[in-house]
């Protein structure tokens, strides 16, 4: 306690020393056999000592401690000073139970912090408060596409939903597809319903394609599924969208035929169904001309990419930025809005309907073929997968050419392709990609992108608030505000 | 009218329930409301209502009864007028959580003193209420806990029972300890600490049990902290004072916990600022709190300083402590005065403090004032404090004597109150120790021989012992002995004979023999013994008594009587030899006791 930024309790006189050679009368003296404890409270920046399990009371000199704690360089370290040679000290940092009932002390502070949070004044805008809460709930439901729940909630609380029902339903459908592992269909549906969206987000598209590849390995993507006899059954697991399945078969076959060898018809699905939307873009013709130089299969993408790049130039500065920092994009999307993106989606999915679908899918898969096999064990499907892999590789090269190297993409691709290197992809170091839970970030990214394209927030306010709260706590931890350890966000999410 | 409707069996239960609810609301009002309801004999009517089969109606009646019983104007005895009421209430405890809450609340408010405790205990209160401590409803738990705290208060029977009761496989002390946890509501912590305190004081829990040392005590110290409400601080300090009152180790632990001694000094700083006296009601309220706080602090200081010299020193070194005590002695509130005297008494056990701070602050002055016309409970403590102040090394002895202490103490010896008699005579004994001739004769005169004899035949051993002690102190140094014996010799000899003949314990007899030895030391007083064959025979008898202490005391008498350097010693020696004392002495000299060197 004599030196600067040090604090001590001396056994010979029972005085406490706060960065000074002159002590203050503090507690009793102590000697051989006594158990002395020191408890630093990072919430109110005080410390106290204990003797044989009895708290000796608060240190008086709070000011000094506060200064030293807040300045990051002077951390505190436990120290014991000895006077005579041969003295022995046992130190306990919690490996054994403390004599002083520290648990009880922590309980008190936890209760204190929690009651502070509970009693936090929200001002006299109580009406607004409630409206805000309702809005939070409603927007959350809408965001994740629980349209009937959202409608019911809106009815009861007498609020309105910004987004149209059909729009919500569309998103719901796409999300279901992704979560069921049928990424190919999801891409098509997105291209159909939100023309231009994926073209403007090459990174997203790449991510989706990568996922699609993984799902092909998994044997769940419809492009490989259609080769197996089980596809009708799996389509049955979507009772909510009966119109979906018939269209599927046809578009799939189209892709196959076009993707294989006809550069002129590179648009695939778009060519038939989304002509209208394509015509919106004046740059289409110029880009298609540029496509002639590249390989046949990549035409499709190069076209869309060039559309994207040109469009992004017309676009507002924000989208410009996004494409230019393409490497940062993934993080940029997650970071400011809530660092706990991953965990938050997991929470979301706890109640998500797709779990059911997944289960039925999985069970149907299991009774179809008890052992999981590459692409469902179908040879044609495997070929298709390899074909798709090549396309993907080319897309990656394309993107690389246009936007420069992208380590995130490279890693994604590498991981996805690595699956093929193992005889049993499910039990290999990169096998966790096949876990259905990995579909969730992809799904969330797609959903956010769709919403953004509709000029709607890409994050529901609820998640935004949650993310902010978590980030705030993280920040508090960084600057050493102790109360954050008793206010974990998880404690409030049941 | 409402009462009439309530009692009407024919009216529907809904109506009767409504009546009970309305009456309950009325009772929530001012004290006058309750008074007039009581005048209308509302309690028997409501109790009658409890016999109804309808639960809603019962609950309404109970709620109303609860409201009435917790009012300070309601005499608790009304609950105990009919013995069946209690057992019926116990039976109702199982009906609903509301009946549980209200009944427990009624019990905890109506349980005053050991009689009530015994009644409730005999009706199985402990068993019936124990399981409510783990109820899901906080209110029920809290009221049940309160019930236990009043049931166990200063009641060993209840306390001893509580230790062994278990609910859901957990013993009650464990449940109480859980309720002490810091994240529980303060009220709950405090009340369970009270339960554990009662159980500890009753001997049901050892004072070194960790649930007392590491849980209850720190919890009570926390209750004394500035962050707590005034009421909580008062209750916390009082309970802690009670807990540690008789155990030195607990006193030591409490004294180092959380700077308790310094913390208590804050109790005297309320109200913090003398704000503009605008609201007379507020002022009254403040004053009441200030009194409560001060007396609680004094009580706790008294307990803390009861045994340990270091703690006393620490207390006295606390800022303005002696001034506060001195001021406390002359406070208007009896409670504060009593607590202040207690505190002073505790501190007066320190020899060093008696010589220093007690003298510096002329503590004796206000103390003497307190002794005039004070109620007995204050007198008891004040007079035992005076005892300490009259010890021969105390510098306060002189001024106290001058202010008429003898008279006061003599009058105390005539008190009906045993403790006062003891303290009175005790103080006189201390006063007489190595005192001047004048003081001694003043004491004798003040006391009068009749009173002295009265005290010697007092039924209480303590009084007797102190009176003998007084006599012994009076009869010291030769001139004093001779002087006193020349005036009161006859009576004293009579008294001594009486006691030696009577059925008394060894200490009393020893003390008496010592008096004889003192008398034998006198020059002329010797003759009183030598001429009294009866006494000589008795001395001889005690010389061969089985108890070594009595033998020794008797030996002192003999040795004083035959002391060689005095005139006439030869004659006395001859006489004693005739009596066969020498034979006994020979026998004694062969024993291994060190008293043989006397002769």
PDB file of N, CA, C and O in Angstrom, chain A residues 20 22 29 73-74 91 130 202 237 288 307 401 433:
ATOM      1  N   UNK A  20       0.015   5.286  -0.031  1.00  0.00           N
ATOM      2  CA  UNK A  20       0.713   6.271   0.788  1.00  0.00           C
ATOM      3  C   UNK A  20       1.374   5.581   1.965  1.00  0.00           C
ATOM      4  O   UNK A  20       0.932   4.519   2.414  1.00  0.00           O
ATOM      5  N   UNK A  22       1.509   6.590   4.950  1.00  0.00           N
ATOM      6  CA  UNK A  22       0.800   6.722   6.220  1.00  0.00           C
ATOM      7  C   UNK A  22      -0.543   6.022   6.112  1.00  0.00           C
ATOM      8  O   UNK A  22      -1.324   6.282   5.202  1.00  0.00           O
ATOM      9  N   UNK A  29      -5.548  -6.268  13.976  1.00  0.00           N
ATOM     10  CA  UNK A  29      -4.274  -6.806  13.497  1.00  0.00           C
ATOM     11  C   UNK A  29      -4.492  -8.278  13.164  1.00  0.00           C
ATOM     12  O   UNK A  29      -5.495  -8.863  13.549  1.00  0.00           O
ATOM     13  N   UNK A  73      -3.950   1.316 -17.670  1.00  0.00           N
ATOM     14  CA  UNK A  73      -2.603   0.758 -17.519  1.00  0.00           C
ATOM     15  C   UNK A  73      -2.371   0.179 -16.130  1.00  0.00           C
ATOM     16  O   UNK A  73      -1.568  -0.727 -15.962  1.00  0.00           O
ATOM     17  N   UNK A  74      -3.032   0.727 -15.133  1.00  0.00           N
ATOM     18  CA  UNK A  74      -2.750   0.237 -13.787  1.00  0.00           C
ATOM     19  C   UNK A  74      -3.783  -0.795 -13.351  1.00  0.00           C
ATOM     20  O   UNK A  74      -4.724  -0.497 -12.648  1.00  0.00           O
ATOM     21  N   UNK A  91      -2.211 -19.128  -0.723  1.00  0.00           N
ATOM     22  CA  UNK A  91      -3.085 -18.236  -1.482  1.00  0.00           C
ATOM     23  C   UNK A  91      -4.244 -19.029  -2.057  1.00  0.00           C
ATOM     24  O   UNK A  91      -4.058 -20.140  -2.560  1.00  0.00           O
ATOM     25  N   UNK A 130     -45.598   1.521 -24.722  1.00  0.00           N
ATOM     26  CA  UNK A 130     -46.319   0.311 -25.084  1.00  0.00           C
ATOM     27  C   UNK A 130     -46.381   0.151 -26.606  1.00  0.00           C
ATOM     28  O   UNK A 130     -46.139  -0.938 -27.127  1.00  0.00           O
ATOM     29  N   UNK A 202     -23.593  -9.780 -55.400  1.00  0.00           N
ATOM     30  CA  UNK A 202     -22.821 -10.952 -55.836  1.00  0.00           C
ATOM     31  C   UNK A 202     -22.290 -11.758 -54.661  1.00  0.00           C
ATOM     32  O   UNK A 202     -22.173 -12.973 -54.737  1.00  0.00           O
ATOM     33  N   UNK A 237     -43.671 -32.312 -47.955  1.00  0.00           N
ATOM     34  CA  UNK A 237     -43.434 -31.700 -46.652  1.00  0.00           C
ATOM     35  C   UNK A 237     -43.620 -30.187 -46.701  1.00  0.00           C
ATOM     36  O   UNK A 237     -43.377 -29.503 -45.733  1.00  0.00           O
ATOM     37  N   UNK A 288     -24.516  -8.427 -72.011  1.00  0.00           N
ATOM     38  CA  UNK A 288     -24.599  -9.725 -72.684  1.00  0.00           C
ATOM     39  C   UNK A 288     -23.532  -9.817 -73.779  1.00  0.00           C
ATOM     40  O   UNK A 288     -23.012 -10.881 -74.067  1.00  0.00           O
ATOM     41  N   UNK A 307     -24.452  -6.319 -64.590  1.00  0.00           N
ATOM     42  CA  UNK A 307     -25.655  -5.540 -64.326  1.00  0.00           C
ATOM     43  C   UNK A 307     -25.544  -4.896 -62.964  1.00  0.00           C
ATOM     44  O   UNK A 307     -25.862  -3.730 -62.766  1.00  0.00           O
ATOM     45  N   UNK A 401     -11.895 -11.566 -60.411  1.00  0.00           N
ATOM     46  CA  UNK A 401     -11.437 -10.654 -61.473  1.00  0.00           C
ATOM     47  C   UNK A 401     -12.080  -9.294 -61.322  1.00  0.00           C
ATOM     48  O   UNK A 401     -11.460  -8.264 -61.498  1.00  0.00           O
ATOM     49  N   UNK A 433     -20.163 -28.180 -41.861  1.00  0.00           N
ATOM     50  CA  UNK A 433     -20.881 -27.392 -42.866  1.00  0.00           C
ATOM     51  C   UNK A 433     -22.197 -28.030 -43.243  1.00  0.00           C
ATOM     52  O   UNK A 433     -23.136 -27.380 -43.644  1.00  0.00           O
TER      53      UNK A 433
END
